[in-house]
Short mmCIF file of C-alpha atoms in Angstrom, two decimals:
data_model
loop_
_atom_site.label_atom_id
_atom_site.label_comp_id
_atom_site.label_asym_id
_atom_site.label_seq_id
_atom_site.Cartn_x
_atom_site.Cartn_y
_atom_site.Cartn_z
CA MET C 846 4.55 -42.46 1.35
CA VAL C 847 8.15 -41.39 0.86
CA GLU C 848 7.21 -39.62 -2.23
CA PHE C 849 4.04 -38.07 -0.72
CA TRP C 850 7.03 -36.38 1.74
CA TRP C 851 9.28 -35.19 -0.55
CA SER C 852 6.60 -33.59 -2.91
CA TYR C 853 3.88 -32.54 -0.89
CA ALA C 854 4.27 -32.46 3.34
CA TRP C 855 8.83 -31.51 2.98
CA PRO C 856 8.08 -28.35 0.84
CA THR C 857 5.15 -26.91 3.05
CA LEU C 858 7.00 -27.78 6.48
CA TRP C 859 10.33 -25.90 4.72
CA ILE C 860 8.40 -22.94 3.69
CA VAL C 861 6.40 -23.12 7.29
CA ILE C 862 10.48 -23.05 8.74
CA GLN C 863 11.49 -20.25 6.60
CA ILE C 864 8.11 -18.27 7.41
CA LEU C 865 9.16 -18.79 11.29
CA PHE C 866 12.40 -17.83 10.60
CA LEU C 867 11.54 -14.15 9.03
CA VAL C 868 8.47 -13.82 10.91
CA VAL C 869 9.88 -14.49 14.59
CA PRO C 870 12.92 -11.72 14.20
CA LEU C 871 10.84 -9.36 12.04
CA LEU C 872 8.13 -9.29 15.25
CA ILE C 873 11.11 -8.74 17.87
CA VAL C 874 11.90 -5.80 15.82
CA VAL C 875 8.52 -4.80 15.89
CA ALA C 876 8.56 -4.60 19.16
CA TYR C 877 11.57 -3.23 19.80
CA LEU C 878 10.76 -0.20 17.47
CA THR C 879 8.30 0.67 19.81
CA TYR C 880 10.76 1.00 22.78
CA ALA C 881 13.36 2.61 20.11
CA GLU C 882 10.37 5.42 19.41
CA ARG C 883 10.25 6.17 22.62
CA MET C 884 13.73 6.63 23.67
CA VAL C 885 14.48 8.28 20.67
CA ILE C 886 12.05 10.85 20.96
CA GLY C 887 12.55 10.83 24.88
CA PHE C 888 16.20 11.86 24.04
CA MET C 889 15.67 14.48 21.77
CA GLN C 890 12.80 15.54 24.12
CA LEU C 891 15.65 15.98 26.80
CA ARG C 892 13.30 13.04 29.14
CA MET C 893 14.69 9.33 29.73
CA GLY C 894 12.30 7.04 28.04
CA PRO C 895 10.95 4.00 29.30
CA ASN C 896 13.93 3.19 31.57
CA VAL C 897 12.71 1.25 34.47
CA VAL C 898 11.61 -2.61 33.14
CA GLY C 899 15.13 -4.09 33.34
CA PRO C 900 18.26 -2.97 32.26
CA PHE C 901 17.73 0.34 30.42
CA GLY C 902 14.56 -0.27 30.25
CA LEU C 903 14.82 -3.45 27.43
CA LEU C 904 12.17 -5.42 28.56
CA GLN C 905 9.50 -2.89 29.06
CA PRO C 906 8.33 -4.19 25.29
CA PHE C 907 7.76 -7.36 27.00
CA ALA C 908 6.04 -5.89 29.46
CA ASP C 909 3.99 -4.16 27.52
CA ALA C 910 2.92 -6.79 25.08
CA LEU C 911 1.97 -8.96 29.01
CA LYS C 912 -0.49 -6.22 29.70
CA LEU C 913 -2.28 -6.05 26.52
CA MET C 914 -2.47 -9.30 26.49
CA THR C 915 -4.16 -9.93 30.05
CA LYS C 916 -6.44 -6.87 29.87
CA GLU C 917 -10.20 -7.07 28.79
CA LEU C 918 -11.37 -6.82 24.64
CA ILE C 919 -14.44 -4.85 24.76
CA ILE C 920 -16.77 -4.55 22.09
CA PRO C 921 -19.50 -1.81 21.67
CA THR C 922 -22.49 -2.76 21.69
CA GLY C 923 -23.79 -0.95 18.52
CA ALA C 924 -20.10 -2.52 16.83
CA ASN C 925 -20.46 -4.65 13.71
CA ARG C 926 -18.70 -7.62 15.61
CA VAL C 927 -17.58 -9.76 12.68
CA VAL C 928 -15.97 -6.74 11.00
CA PHE C 929 -15.17 -5.49 14.17
CA LEU C 930 -12.42 -8.12 14.95
CA MET C 931 -11.63 -8.63 11.25
CA ALA C 932 -10.37 -5.15 11.03
CA PRO C 933 -7.18 -5.56 13.28
CA MET C 934 -6.37 -8.83 12.37
CA LEU C 935 -6.64 -7.74 8.69
CA THR C 936 -4.30 -5.06 9.26
CA PHE C 937 -1.49 -7.43 11.29
CA VAL C 938 -1.75 -9.59 8.85
CA LEU C 939 -1.46 -7.06 5.94
CA ALA C 940 1.50 -5.92 7.58
CA MET C 941 3.01 -9.27 7.88
CA VAL C 942 2.42 -10.85 4.13
CA GLY C 943 4.79 -7.80 2.43
CA TRP C 944 7.60 -9.17 3.85
CA ALA C 945 6.92 -12.68 1.42
CA VAL C 946 8.64 -11.12 -1.41
CA ILE C 947 11.09 -8.88 0.64
CA PRO C 948 15.04 -10.32 -0.26
CA VAL C 949 16.75 -9.78 3.00
CA SER C 950 20.29 -10.60 1.12
CA GLU C 951 21.22 -12.84 -1.96
CA GLY C 952 18.75 -15.13 -2.41
CA TRP C 953 17.22 -14.71 1.28
CA VAL C 954 13.83 -14.36 0.24
CA ILE C 955 10.32 -16.77 0.87
CA SER C 956 9.15 -16.39 -2.55
CA ASP C 957 11.67 -14.59 -5.47
CA ILE C 958 8.68 -13.69 -7.76
CA ASN C 959 8.73 -11.75 -10.96
CA VAL C 960 6.02 -9.23 -10.03
CA GLY C 961 7.82 -8.39 -6.54
CA VAL C 962 7.52 -4.81 -6.46
CA LEU C 963 4.18 -4.91 -7.72
CA TYR C 964 2.97 -7.80 -4.57
CA LEU C 965 4.54 -5.16 -2.82
CA PHE C 966 2.08 -2.15 -4.23
CA ALA C 967 -0.87 -4.19 -4.02
CA ILE C 968 -0.43 -5.10 -0.51
CA SER C 969 0.42 -1.76 1.01
CA SER C 970 -2.95 -0.78 -0.99
CA LEU C 971 -5.12 -2.77 0.57
CA GLY C 972 -3.55 -1.67 4.11
CA VAL C 973 -6.86 1.10 3.67
CA TYR C 974 -9.05 -1.84 4.49
CA GLY C 975 -8.36 -2.75 7.97
CA ILE C 976 -8.44 1.02 9.63
CA ILE C 977 -11.54 2.07 7.13
CA MET C 978 -13.42 -1.25 8.59
CA ALA C 979 -12.63 -0.43 12.07
CA GLY C 980 -13.98 2.93 11.61
CA TRP C 981 -17.11 1.96 10.07
CA ALA C 982 -17.27 -1.11 12.33
CA SER C 983 -16.79 0.61 15.41
CA ASN C 984 -20.12 2.85 14.46
CA SER C 985 -18.69 5.77 16.27
CA LYS C 986 -18.03 9.45 15.09
CA TYR C 987 -14.16 9.62 15.88
CA PRO C 988 -13.19 6.22 14.01
CA PHE C 989 -15.56 6.87 11.53
CA LEU C 990 -13.87 10.62 10.78
CA GLY C 991 -10.58 8.84 11.45
CA ALA C 992 -11.31 6.00 8.79
CA LEU C 993 -12.47 8.44 6.36
CA ARG C 994 -9.25 10.51 6.53
CA SER C 995 -7.13 7.74 6.28
CA ALA C 996 -8.80 6.63 3.33
CA ALA C 997 -8.54 9.39 1.60
CA GLN C 998 -5.15 10.05 2.48
CA MET C 999 -3.71 6.66 1.89
CA VAL C 1000 -5.42 6.48 -1.61
CA SER C 1001 -3.81 10.39 -2.54
CA TYR C 1002 -0.29 9.09 -1.81
CA GLU C 1003 -0.33 5.55 -3.06
CA VAL C 1004 -0.40 7.44 -6.96
CA SER C 1005 2.76 9.10 -6.29
CA ILE C 1006 4.14 5.86 -4.59
CA GLY C 1007 2.79 4.43 -7.87
CA PHE C 1008 5.26 6.67 -10.18
CA VAL C 1009 8.25 6.65 -7.80
CA ILE C 1010 7.94 2.28 -8.48
CA ILE C 1011 7.50 2.73 -12.55
CA THR C 1012 10.93 5.55 -12.44
CA VAL C 1013 12.68 2.43 -10.82
CA LEU C 1014 11.56 0.25 -13.15
CA LEU C 1015 12.78 2.23 -15.90
CA ALA C 1016 15.98 2.30 -14.34
CA VAL C 1017 16.06 -1.50 -13.58
CA GLY C 1018 13.95 -3.38 -16.43
CA SER C 1019 12.30 -5.70 -14.06
CA LEU C 1020 9.76 -6.18 -11.63
CA ASN C 1021 12.06 -8.82 -9.47
CA LEU C 1022 13.31 -7.37 -5.88
CA THR C 1023 16.37 -9.09 -6.05
CA ASP C 1024 16.63 -7.77 -10.33
CA ILE C 1025 16.26 -4.01 -8.42
CA VAL C 1026 18.56 -4.58 -5.91
CA LEU C 1027 21.18 -6.21 -8.35
CA ALA C 1028 20.84 -3.08 -11.11
CA GLN C 1029 22.33 -0.96 -8.27
CA LYS C 1030 25.47 -2.44 -7.82
CA ASN C 1031 27.24 0.60 -9.78
CA VAL C 1032 25.35 3.49 -8.28
CA TRP C 1033 22.25 3.55 -5.56
CA PHE C 1034 19.08 4.85 -7.09
CA PHE C 1035 18.81 7.79 -4.57
CA ILE C 1036 21.71 9.27 -6.58
CA PRO C 1037 20.51 9.21 -9.71
CA LEU C 1038 16.56 9.58 -8.70
CA LEU C 1039 16.86 11.74 -5.81
CA PRO C 1040 13.89 13.54 -5.98
CA MET C 1041 12.16 10.69 -6.38
CA PHE C 1042 13.48 9.11 -3.08
CA ILE C 1043 12.13 12.28 -1.35
CA VAL C 1044 9.26 11.97 -2.78
CA PHE C 1045 9.24 7.92 -1.57
CA VAL C 1046 10.15 8.72 2.09
CA ILE C 1047 7.58 11.11 2.73
CA SER C 1048 4.65 9.53 0.61
CA ALA C 1049 5.80 6.53 2.82
CA LEU C 1050 5.20 8.94 5.61
CA ALA C 1051 2.12 9.02 4.70
CA GLU C 1052 1.22 6.03 3.77
CA THR C 1053 2.13 4.32 7.22
CA ASN C 1054 -0.27 7.22 8.74
CA ARG C 1055 2.67 8.41 10.54
CA ALA C 1056 3.59 12.02 11.59
CA PRO C 1057 3.91 14.31 10.16
CA PHE C 1058 0.79 12.90 8.28
CA ASP C 1059 -0.82 11.24 11.36
CA LEU C 1060 -4.52 12.88 10.71
CA PRO C 1061 -6.22 9.49 11.03
CA GLU C 1062 -5.28 9.60 14.59
CA ALA C 1063 -4.95 13.09 15.71
CA GLU C 1064 -5.25 12.64 19.22
CA ALA C 1065 -6.08 16.38 19.75
CA GLU C 1066 -9.57 16.87 17.67
CA LEU C 1067 -10.34 12.66 16.92
CA VAL C 1068 -8.72 11.32 20.36
CA THR C 1069 -6.99 8.75 18.08
CA GLY C 1070 -9.23 8.12 15.82
CA TYR C 1071 -10.34 4.76 14.27
CA ASN C 1072 -8.81 2.80 16.95
CA VAL C 1073 -10.65 4.81 19.79
CA GLU C 1074 -13.01 1.97 20.43
CA TYR C 1075 -10.46 -1.12 20.67
CA SER C 1076 -8.76 -2.39 23.78
CA ALA C 1077 -6.52 -5.12 24.80
CA MET C 1078 -5.24 -7.80 22.15
CA ALA C 1079 -7.19 -5.86 19.23
CA PHE C 1080 -5.67 -2.56 19.61
CA ALA C 1081 -2.29 -4.51 20.10
CA LEU C 1082 -2.79 -5.82 16.57
CA PHE C 1083 -3.33 -2.48 15.00
CA PHE C 1084 -0.21 -0.77 17.27
CA LEU C 1085 1.96 -3.55 16.11
CA GLY C 1086 0.42 -3.31 12.21
CA GLU C 1087 1.62 0.05 12.10
CA TYR C 1088 4.61 -0.46 13.33
CA ALA C 1089 5.04 -3.82 10.92
CA ASN C 1090 4.47 -1.59 8.14
CA MET C 1091 6.45 1.27 8.86
CA VAL C 1092 9.59 -1.72 9.02
CA LEU C 1093 7.81 -2.63 5.60
CA MET C 1094 7.77 0.29 4.18
CA SER C 1095 11.49 1.33 5.39
CA GLY C 1096 12.50 -2.21 3.78
CA MET C 1097 10.86 -1.04 0.48
CA THR C 1098 12.53 2.48 0.45
CA VAL C 1099 16.15 0.46 1.33
CA ILE C 1100 15.61 -1.73 -1.54
CA LEU C 1101 14.58 0.58 -4.08
CA PHE C 1102 16.46 3.46 -3.48
CA LEU C 1103 19.47 2.45 -0.84
CA GLY C 1104 20.71 -1.12 -2.64
CA GLY C 1105 18.72 -3.81 -0.71
CA TRP C 1106 21.67 -5.72 1.04
CA LEU C 1107 24.90 -4.43 -0.95
CA PRO C 1108 27.96 -2.82 1.25
CA PRO C 1109 27.81 1.19 -0.25
CA PHE C 1110 31.64 0.32 -1.37
CA ASP C 1111 32.73 -2.74 -3.44
CA ILE C 1112 35.23 -3.63 -1.61
CA THR C 1113 36.14 -6.96 -0.28
CA ILE C 1114 36.40 -6.49 3.46
CA LEU C 1115 32.51 -5.00 2.81
CA ASN C 1116 31.70 -7.41 1.02
CA TRP C 1117 32.38 -10.07 4.28
CA ILE C 1118 29.94 -8.58 6.43
CA PRO C 1119 27.31 -10.61 5.67
CA GLY C 1120 24.10 -8.56 3.49
CA VAL C 1121 21.41 -9.58 5.80
CA VAL C 1122 23.39 -7.15 8.22
CA TRP C 1123 23.81 -4.30 5.47
CA PHE C 1124 20.28 -4.48 5.25
CA SER C 1125 19.19 -4.17 8.54
CA LEU C 1126 21.21 -1.18 8.87
CA LYS C 1127 20.09 0.04 6.24
CA VAL C 1128 16.42 -0.37 7.47
CA SER C 1129 17.51 1.09 11.00
CA LEU C 1130 18.45 4.67 9.56
CA ILE C 1131 15.22 4.88 7.74
CA LEU C 1132 13.34 3.64 10.86
CA PHE C 1133 15.16 6.34 12.62
CA VAL C 1134 14.09 8.80 9.66
CA PHE C 1135 10.47 8.12 10.53
CA LEU C 1136 11.31 8.75 14.42
CA TRP C 1137 13.01 11.76 14.08
CA VAL C 1138 10.57 13.33 11.78
CA ARG C 1139 7.73 12.35 14.60
CA ALA C 1140 10.23 14.51 17.38
CA THR C 1141 10.78 17.22 14.77
CA LEU C 1142 7.70 18.19 12.73
CA PRO C 1143 4.40 19.39 13.66
CA ARG C 1144 0.95 17.87 12.03
CA TYR C 1145 -0.13 18.94 8.91
CA ARG C 1146 -3.18 20.10 8.14
CA TYR C 1147 -5.90 18.53 5.90
CA ASP C 1148 -5.79 20.23 3.16
CA GLN C 1149 -2.18 20.97 2.92
CA LEU C 1150 -1.84 17.17 3.08
CA MET C 1151 -4.37 16.93 0.24
CA ARG C 1152 -2.43 19.94 -2.06
CA LEU C 1153 0.97 18.27 -0.73
CA GLY C 1154 -0.26 15.07 -2.45
CA TRP C 1155 -2.19 15.78 -5.58
CA LYS C 1156 -0.46 19.47 -6.61
CA VAL C 1157 2.78 19.00 -5.63
CA PHE C 1158 3.60 15.01 -5.72
CA LEU C 1159 1.64 13.83 -8.47
CA PRO C 1160 2.99 16.61 -11.31
CA LEU C 1161 6.80 15.79 -9.41
CA SER C 1162 6.66 12.22 -9.93
CA LEU C 1163 5.09 12.22 -13.16
CA GLY C 1164 7.47 14.52 -14.69
CA TRP C 1165 10.20 12.70 -13.67
CA VAL C 1166 9.15 9.17 -15.06
CA VAL C 1167 8.66 11.14 -18.29
CA ILE C 1168 12.24 12.70 -18.12
CA THR C 1169 13.60 9.65 -17.10
CA ALA C 1170 12.42 7.66 -19.78
CA GLY C 1171 13.49 10.29 -21.91
CA ALA C 1172 17.05 10.09 -20.95
CA ILE C 1173 16.83 6.40 -21.42
CA VAL C 1174 15.47 6.78 -24.94
CA ILE C 1175 18.53 9.43 -25.97
CA PHE C 1176 21.61 8.31 -24.28
CA ASP C 1177 20.83 4.92 -24.95
CA TRP C 1178 20.70 4.00 -21.66
CA TYR C 1179 18.55 0.84 -22.15
CA PRO C 1180 19.11 -1.77 -18.87
CA GLY C 1181 19.61 -5.44 -19.64
CA ILE C 1182 16.73 -7.10 -20.21
CA VAL C 1183 16.62 -9.35 -17.11
CA ASN C 1184 14.04 -12.02 -17.09
CA MET Q 675 -1.13 -30.81 -9.46
CA ILE Q 676 -2.99 -31.65 -7.16
CA ILE Q 677 -2.19 -28.74 -4.64
CA GLN Q 678 -2.99 -26.27 -8.17
CA ALA Q 679 -6.60 -28.37 -8.75
CA LEU Q 680 -7.16 -28.02 -4.48
CA ALA Q 681 -6.03 -24.04 -5.12
CA PHE Q 682 -8.07 -23.74 -8.02
CA TYR Q 683 -11.19 -25.15 -6.05
CA LEU Q 684 -10.74 -22.84 -2.87
CA PHE Q 685 -10.21 -19.84 -5.46
CA ALA Q 686 -13.30 -20.84 -6.83
CA GLY Q 687 -15.36 -21.65 -4.79
CA VAL Q 688 -15.08 -18.58 -2.48
CA ALA Q 689 -15.42 -16.08 -5.70
CA VAL Q 690 -18.60 -17.66 -6.59
CA ALA Q 691 -19.71 -18.48 -2.74
CA SER Q 692 -18.58 -14.41 -2.36
CA ALA Q 693 -20.23 -13.11 -5.27
CA VAL Q 694 -23.66 -14.94 -4.34
CA MET Q 695 -23.08 -12.57 -1.13
CA VAL Q 696 -22.47 -9.46 -2.33
CA ILE Q 697 -26.24 -10.06 -4.33
CA SER Q 698 -27.45 -11.26 -0.78
CA ALA Q 699 -25.84 -9.49 1.84
CA ARG Q 700 -28.36 -7.68 4.15
CA ASN Q 701 -26.08 -4.44 4.76
CA PRO Q 702 -24.59 -2.88 1.98
CA VAL Q 703 -21.09 -2.23 3.11
CA HIS Q 704 -20.82 -6.26 4.04
CA SER Q 705 -21.49 -6.50 0.25
CA VAL Q 706 -18.92 -4.41 -0.73
CA LEU Q 707 -16.72 -6.38 1.91
CA PHE Q 708 -17.53 -9.35 -0.13
CA LEU Q 709 -17.04 -8.21 -3.53
CA ILE Q 710 -13.58 -6.94 -2.75
CA LEU Q 711 -13.44 -10.77 -1.44
CA ALA Q 712 -14.26 -11.79 -5.14
CA PHE Q 713 -11.65 -9.46 -6.68
CA PHE Q 714 -8.99 -11.29 -4.40
CA ASN Q 715 -10.05 -15.00 -5.23
CA SER Q 716 -10.31 -14.24 -8.44
CA ALA Q 717 -6.52 -12.31 -8.91
CA GLY Q 718 -5.52 -15.98 -6.87
CA LEU Q 719 -7.35 -17.75 -10.05
CA PHE Q 720 -4.95 -15.36 -12.35
CA VAL Q 721 -1.89 -16.46 -10.48
CA LEU Q 722 -2.77 -19.82 -10.74
CA ILE Q 723 -2.96 -20.08 -14.54
CA GLY Q 724 0.34 -17.87 -14.65
CA ALA Q 725 -0.88 -14.14 -15.35
CA GLU Q 726 1.12 -12.86 -12.16
CA PHE Q 727 0.77 -9.54 -13.98
CA LEU Q 728 -2.79 -9.29 -13.96
CA ALA Q 729 -3.49 -10.68 -10.98
CA MET Q 730 -1.49 -7.80 -8.96
CA ILE Q 731 -2.90 -5.43 -11.62
CA LEU Q 732 -6.07 -6.68 -10.26
CA VAL Q 733 -5.27 -5.87 -6.73
CA VAL Q 734 -4.18 -2.56 -7.25
CA VAL Q 735 -6.88 -1.33 -9.30
CA TYR Q 736 -10.08 -3.04 -8.14
CA VAL Q 737 -9.30 -3.49 -5.06
CA GLY Q 738 -6.62 -0.78 -3.82
CA ALA Q 739 -8.59 1.99 -5.61
CA VAL Q 740 -11.89 1.04 -6.95
CA ALA Q 741 -13.43 -0.62 -4.33
CA VAL Q 742 -11.74 1.92 -1.61
CA LEU Q 743 -14.11 4.59 -3.16
CA PHE Q 744 -17.22 2.39 -3.31
CA LEU Q 745 -16.68 1.52 0.64
CA PHE Q 746 -16.36 5.17 1.00
CA VAL Q 747 -19.63 6.31 -1.25
CA VAL Q 748 -21.88 3.14 0.47
CA MET Q 749 -20.46 3.77 3.87
CA MET Q 750 -21.67 7.51 3.95
CA LEU Q 751 -25.01 6.32 2.41
CA ASP Q 752 -28.17 7.14 4.26
CA ILE Q 753 -30.03 3.92 3.16
CA ASN Q 754 -33.31 2.50 4.73
CA PHE Q 755 -32.44 -1.36 3.74
CA ALA Q 756 -35.93 -2.21 4.62
CA GLU Q 757 -37.03 -0.05 1.48
CA MET Q 758 -34.12 -1.66 -0.59
CA ARG Q 759 -35.44 -4.80 -0.06
CA GLU Q 760 -38.72 -3.96 -1.42
CA GLY Q 761 -37.04 -3.21 -5.03
CA PHE Q 762 -35.07 -6.43 -5.22
CA LEU Q 763 -38.25 -8.44 -6.66
CA GLN Q 764 -38.67 -5.49 -9.17
CA TYR Q 765 -35.04 -5.34 -10.32
CA LEU Q 766 -34.59 -9.66 -10.40
CA PRO Q 767 -35.76 -9.60 -14.41
CA ILE Q 768 -33.48 -7.59 -15.63
CA GLY Q 769 -31.00 -8.49 -13.81
CA ALA Q 770 -32.23 -12.39 -14.35
CA LEU Q 771 -31.72 -10.89 -18.19
CA ILE Q 772 -28.56 -9.66 -17.97
CA GLY Q 773 -27.16 -12.69 -16.23
CA ILE Q 774 -28.77 -14.90 -19.15
CA ILE Q 775 -27.15 -12.93 -21.96
CA LEU Q 776 -23.73 -12.61 -20.19
CA ALA Q 777 -23.47 -16.52 -19.53
CA ALA Q 778 -24.96 -16.86 -23.44
CA GLU Q 779 -22.09 -14.80 -25.09
CA LEU Q 780 -19.79 -16.87 -22.54
CA ILE Q 781 -21.34 -20.23 -23.93
CA LEU Q 782 -21.03 -19.04 -27.40
CA VAL Q 783 -17.38 -17.99 -27.15
CA PHE Q 784 -16.23 -20.86 -25.22
CA GLY Q 785 -18.48 -23.01 -27.85
CA SER Q 786 -16.79 -21.86 -31.00
CA TRP Q 787 -13.70 -23.43 -29.42
CA ALA Q 788 -14.68 -26.12 -29.45
CA VAL Q 789 -16.28 -25.79 -32.65
CA SER Q 790 -14.17 -24.07 -35.24
CA PRO Q 791 -10.79 -25.55 -36.51
CA GLU Q 792 -8.74 -22.70 -36.52
CA SER Q 793 -9.47 -21.62 -32.80
CA ALA Q 794 -8.07 -24.53 -31.99
CA GLN Q 795 -4.28 -23.78 -33.83
CA VAL Q 796 -5.01 -20.12 -31.98
CA LEU Q 797 -4.87 -21.84 -28.55
CA ALA Q 798 -2.16 -24.29 -29.67
CA ALA Q 799 0.33 -21.10 -30.66
CA PRO Q 800 -0.28 -18.41 -28.36
CA THR Q 801 1.35 -14.65 -28.91
CA LEU Q 802 4.43 -15.38 -28.14
CA PRO Q 803 6.56 -18.01 -26.75
CA ALA Q 804 6.50 -18.52 -23.14
CA ASP Q 805 9.84 -19.74 -22.32
CA GLY Q 806 12.14 -17.38 -20.64
CA VAL Q 807 9.30 -14.67 -20.94
CA THR Q 808 7.76 -13.02 -18.03
CA ASN Q 809 4.49 -12.05 -18.72
CA THR Q 810 5.04 -8.75 -18.01
CA HIS Q 811 7.03 -8.34 -21.15
CA ALA Q 812 5.32 -10.25 -23.02
CA LEU Q 813 2.61 -7.94 -22.73
CA GLY Q 814 4.74 -5.09 -22.92
CA ASN Q 815 5.83 -6.65 -26.27
CA VAL Q 816 2.44 -6.74 -27.60
CA ILE Q 817 0.54 -3.64 -26.28
CA TYR Q 818 3.36 -1.70 -27.30
CA THR Q 819 4.18 -2.61 -30.54
CA GLU Q 820 1.25 -4.05 -32.50
CA TYR Q 821 -1.87 -2.76 -30.45
CA VAL Q 822 -0.26 0.87 -29.40
CA TYR Q 823 -2.87 2.92 -31.30
CA LEU Q 824 -5.68 1.21 -29.56
CA PHE Q 825 -3.75 1.34 -26.11
CA GLN Q 826 -3.30 5.40 -26.64
CA ALA Q 827 -7.22 5.26 -27.50
CA SER Q 828 -7.94 3.77 -24.98
CA GLY Q 829 -5.96 5.95 -22.47
CA LEU Q 830 -7.53 8.80 -24.38
CA VAL Q 831 -11.35 7.87 -23.76
CA LEU Q 832 -9.89 7.32 -19.88
CA LEU Q 833 -8.82 11.26 -19.98
CA VAL Q 834 -11.89 12.31 -21.29
CA ALA Q 835 -13.67 10.61 -18.69
CA MET Q 836 -11.66 12.13 -15.81
CA ILE Q 837 -12.23 15.40 -17.68
CA GLY Q 838 -15.76 15.30 -17.81
CA ALA Q 839 -16.18 14.19 -14.37
CA ILE Q 840 -14.11 17.22 -13.07
CA VAL Q 841 -16.12 19.22 -15.45
CA LEU Q 842 -19.52 17.42 -13.65
CA THR Q 843 -18.46 18.43 -10.50
CA LEU Q 844 -16.29 21.28 -10.09
CA ARG Q 845 -17.87 24.28 -8.59
CA HIS Q 846 -16.40 27.75 -8.55
CA ARG Q 847 -17.25 28.95 -5.02
CA PRO Q 848 -16.62 32.83 -4.60
CA ASP Q 849 -17.24 33.06 -0.72
CA VAL Q 850 -14.29 30.77 -0.09
CA ARG Q 851 -11.47 31.75 1.25
CA ARG Q 852 -8.10 29.96 -0.36
CA GLN Q 853 -4.86 29.29 0.94
CA LYS Q 854 -2.20 31.11 -1.74
CA ILE Q 855 1.28 30.03 -0.57
CA SER Q 856 2.99 32.24 -3.21
CA ASP Q 857 1.53 34.97 -2.02
CA GLN Q 858 2.59 34.24 1.86
CA VAL Q 859 5.65 33.54 0.32
CA GLU Q 860 5.90 36.68 -1.39
CA ARG Q 861 4.72 39.03 1.83
CA ARG Q 862 7.83 41.37 2.63
CA ARG Q 863 8.39 43.48 5.95
CA GLU Q 864 7.82 46.44 4.51
CA ASP Q 865 4.72 45.97 3.44
CA VAL Q 866 2.56 44.61 6.29
CA ILE Q 867 4.69 46.76 9.32
CA GLU Q 868 5.03 50.34 9.89
CA ILE Q 869 6.70 51.52 12.97
CA ARG Q 870 5.87 54.80 14.30
CA ASP Q 871 6.87 56.93 16.85
CA ILE Q 872 3.44 58.22 18.75
CA THR Q 873 3.91 60.99 21.68
CA THR Q 874 1.81 60.16 24.32
CA GLY Q 875 -1.84 60.94 24.59
CA SER Q 876 -2.15 61.33 20.60
CA GLY Q 877 -3.57 58.82 18.35
CA VAL Q 878 -2.26 57.12 15.11
#
């Protein structure tokens, strides 16, 4: 019995505890991201934003959650029931499982696997299924159009994200996310790889279907695209999934380019601040950029979106892979092989 | 060990069951979704044998790209399901034949492992020692040194296939107005706007 406890039950329980310690703060962050979005955009448009529920409107996310939970879930007659209900769950679950490999501080990671960045890439490339299944299962025109747009868009921008990741890998010599962060001890990668950083942030906007690339849910033409037919918690799961994906992509940007949990300067005072604080601050910065962009830029036209993905980002990132590889060979900058 | 065995039977069972569902599902979209499930479980099996790089590549390439395009095409097809059912029996013998050939080949491969003494040595001593080397490094070491020409050749085959697909589908339509961004940027005020003083009562 004792052996069973120490070799099976306790490790399982420990993993569950770790997951809870990650997911609960994450869900709170996601809830307050919706609040932050409305507040930030409100201030940028000289409005107040939500300020009625609780002090400064801070209880607004919980009021929204309560509203969505008590509403009725409507399944359209023509819908394919199983796929219809699976789509929002898939979106939400995929947005959560990516966090399993994100190191929020040194050693603070649920699973420190040696192909971490590939795992993240794989999970983010699965995100399209939630949307495409929702669009098809709704059996309705607008969701279907939105889903098709979204699928084309996400597949296109994934290609350049892949090349950006390869550039970072060339500079690190490892696929492990902790190694990637530790390789930025001297200089964060957004300085030597600035064009790739810009490409990555813009592709992250496209990958999460955020403005100015929010064609899948273009309100003006598709009502709201793939989630037109959804209500109550099913809609809420899509919503939470989208915001959790934003946080995940910001986390990925921070790890790949902004030095993860490392402080900006290697000074003792800054090193006293725990890594998770630096990580959160950097993620908040990128998230603010996400919101800022939404308040500032108009939506892209569809052909411009495709042109940007295939004719601008793809050659640029491919070229930068060649340049980085060439520079490493010529100047003998081989990264120390870390296994 | 027990957990590993349980995980293996879970992944293998779901993979086989979803593979059966791929060919027996009534709705083609469901077939593709089951295909994705099968891919995903195969990736799980790869992780179990310690080939995590291959597992992730399987998910990225097959699930993330190939199956999306499959789903894309299947969703837009206008298929008469009843008609498709009728063809099922017609193609059954060919399908069964291919299945039997594949099974025979697998039996031959694994049978030779059991029979020949040399392959036992090969199995016992894999290409690289596994200690401390992640399989990403191990694969890279083999692919970019020993098999670099084969690797490049397979890349060329893919390139040719890609160019072939573009050549087959590219049509230059003369009646389409395309946006030329360089023209728009080069456009100057002097070229397009002319200011004239026009007296009352006269035209331009």
